[in-house]
Coordinates of C-alpha atoms and ligand atoms in Angstrom, one line a residue:
M203 CA -86.8 154.6 -167.2
Q204 CA -84.0 152.4 -168.4
N205 CA -82.0 153.8 -171.3
T206 CA -81.2 151.0 -173.7
S207 CA -79.0 153.0 -176.0
Q208 CA -76.2 153.3 -173.5
S209 CA -76.1 157.0 -173.9
G210 CA -77.5 159.7 -171.6
T211 CA -76.7 160.3 -167.9
R212 CA -77.4 157.3 -165.6
I213 CA -76.5 156.2 -162.1
A214 CA -73.1 154.4 -162.2
H215 CA -72.9 153.6 -158.5
I216 CA -74.0 154.6 -155.0
G217 CA -71.2 154.8 -152.4
I218 CA -72.3 153.7 -149.0
A219 CA -70.0 154.5 -146.0
V220 CA -69.8 151.6 -143.6
R221 CA -68.1 151.0 -140.3
G222 CA -67.0 147.5 -141.3
L223 CA -67.2 145.7 -144.6
D224 CA -67.6 142.3 -143.0
D225 CA -70.6 143.3 -141.0
S226 CA -72.2 145.3 -143.9
V227 CA -71.7 143.1 -147.0
S228 CA -74.0 140.2 -146.0
F229 CA -77.2 142.2 -146.3
Y230 CA -76.4 143.4 -149.9
R231 CA -74.7 140.2 -151.0
D232 CA -76.6 137.4 -149.2
V233 CA -80.0 138.9 -148.6
L234 CA -80.4 141.1 -151.7
G235 CA -78.4 138.7 -153.8
L236 CA -76.0 141.3 -155.4
A237 CA -73.0 139.8 -157.1
D238 CA -69.4 140.8 -156.2
V239 CA -67.6 143.1 -158.6
P240 CA -63.8 143.4 -158.0
L241 CA -62.8 147.0 -157.5
D242 CA -59.6 148.7 -156.5
D243 CA -59.4 150.5 -153.2
A244 CA -59.5 154.3 -153.7
D245 CA -59.4 157.6 -151.7
G246 CA -58.2 155.8 -148.5
A247 CA -61.1 153.4 -148.6
K248 CA -61.4 149.6 -148.9
I249 CA -64.2 149.0 -151.4
V250 CA -66.6 146.1 -151.9
G251 CA -68.4 146.5 -155.2
L252 CA -71.8 144.8 -155.8
A253 CA -73.7 144.7 -159.1
A254 CA -77.3 145.9 -159.0
G255 CA -78.4 145.7 -162.6
T256 CA -76.2 148.1 -164.6
S257 CA -75.5 150.1 -161.4
L258 CA -73.1 149.3 -158.6
V259 CA -73.3 149.5 -154.9
E260 CA -70.0 150.4 -153.4
L261 CA -69.5 149.7 -149.7
L262 CA -66.7 152.0 -148.5
E263 CA -64.8 151.3 -145.3
A264 CA -62.1 153.7 -144.1
E265 CA -58.5 152.5 -144.2
S266 CA -57.3 155.1 -141.7
P267 CA -58.8 157.5 -139.2
D268 CA -57.9 160.6 -141.4
S269 CA -59.5 159.3 -144.6
P270 CA -62.6 161.0 -146.0
I271 CA -64.8 158.0 -145.2
A272 CA -63.6 157.9 -141.6
K273 CA -64.4 161.6 -141.2
F274 CA -67.8 161.1 -142.8
V275 CA -68.7 158.2 -140.5
A276 CA -67.4 160.0 -137.4
K277 CA -69.6 163.1 -138.2
R278 CA -72.7 161.5 -139.6
G279 CA -72.6 157.8 -139.0
P280 CA -72.8 155.1 -141.8
G281 CA -75.0 155.9 -144.8
I282 CA -75.1 157.1 -148.3
H283 CA -71.8 158.9 -149.0
H284 CA -72.1 159.8 -152.6
V285 CA -74.0 159.1 -155.9
C286 CA -72.0 158.6 -159.1
F287 CA -73.5 159.6 -162.4
S288 CA -72.1 158.3 -165.6
V289 CA -72.3 160.9 -168.4
D290 CA -71.6 160.8 -172.1
D291 CA -68.8 163.3 -172.0
L292 CA -67.1 164.1 -168.7
D293 CA -65.1 167.1 -169.9
A294 CA -68.2 168.7 -171.5
T295 CA -70.2 168.0 -168.3
L296 CA -67.5 169.6 -166.1
D297 CA -67.5 172.6 -168.5
R298 CA -71.3 172.9 -168.1
C299 CA -70.9 172.7 -164.3
R300 CA -68.3 175.5 -164.3
A301 CA -70.5 177.6 -166.5
A302 CA -73.4 177.0 -164.1
G303 CA -71.3 178.0 -161.1
V304 CA -71.3 174.5 -159.6
R305 CA -68.5 174.1 -157.0
L306 CA -66.0 171.5 -158.2
I307 CA -64.0 169.3 -155.8
D308 CA -61.9 168.0 -158.7
E309 CA -61.0 170.7 -161.2
T310 CA -59.7 168.1 -163.6
P311 CA -60.7 164.4 -163.8
R312 CA -58.7 161.7 -162.1
V313 CA -58.8 157.9 -162.1
G314 CA -61.3 156.3 -159.7
A315 CA -61.9 152.8 -158.3
E316 CA -63.4 151.5 -161.5
G317 CA -60.4 152.6 -163.5
K318 CA -62.4 155.3 -165.2
R319 CA -62.0 159.0 -165.1
I320 CA -63.9 160.7 -162.3
A321 CA -64.5 164.1 -160.8
F322 CA -66.4 165.1 -157.6
L323 CA -68.8 168.0 -157.2
H324 CA -69.3 169.8 -153.9
P325 CA -72.6 169.0 -152.0
S326 CA -73.2 172.7 -151.6
S327 CA -74.0 172.9 -155.3
T328 CA -76.0 169.7 -155.6
S329 CA -78.8 169.9 -152.9
G330 CA -76.6 168.3 -150.3
V331 CA -75.4 165.2 -152.1
L332 CA -71.7 164.5 -152.8
V333 CA -71.9 163.9 -156.6
E334 CA -69.2 161.9 -158.5
L335 CA -69.2 162.1 -162.3
T336 CA -67.7 159.5 -164.5
E337 CA -68.2 158.6 -168.2
H338 CA -69.4 155.4 -170.0
Ligands
ZN194 ZN1 -67.7 156.5 -156.2

């Protein structure tokens, strides 16, 4: 259900690992009709951002063979790499994660592709999904 008050946790974006942006973007942009959103490259990945309502789809292509996306694609093939949830208070959410014993990849937030503070959680604590947290 859509939250119209802009508060509460929601999906900010879904990161999809691709072999090549040029081959991958046409389905999302031309067939589904998602609009381009300019994003900075991050974490050794070239990123194409596409708006799907208030959420984004981020297509992630590795910039080098030793980048996290390259390793992911080599091991598992292209596909959903991570889901990013936007929360009201990132620091408070990370505190709750720590208290719950959730394994953190980023102990302290850093700046991500959208210019917002982010932190990743380990898939071993999240039912196998690499979870990124950001805030509104
Ligand atoms: Zn992300």
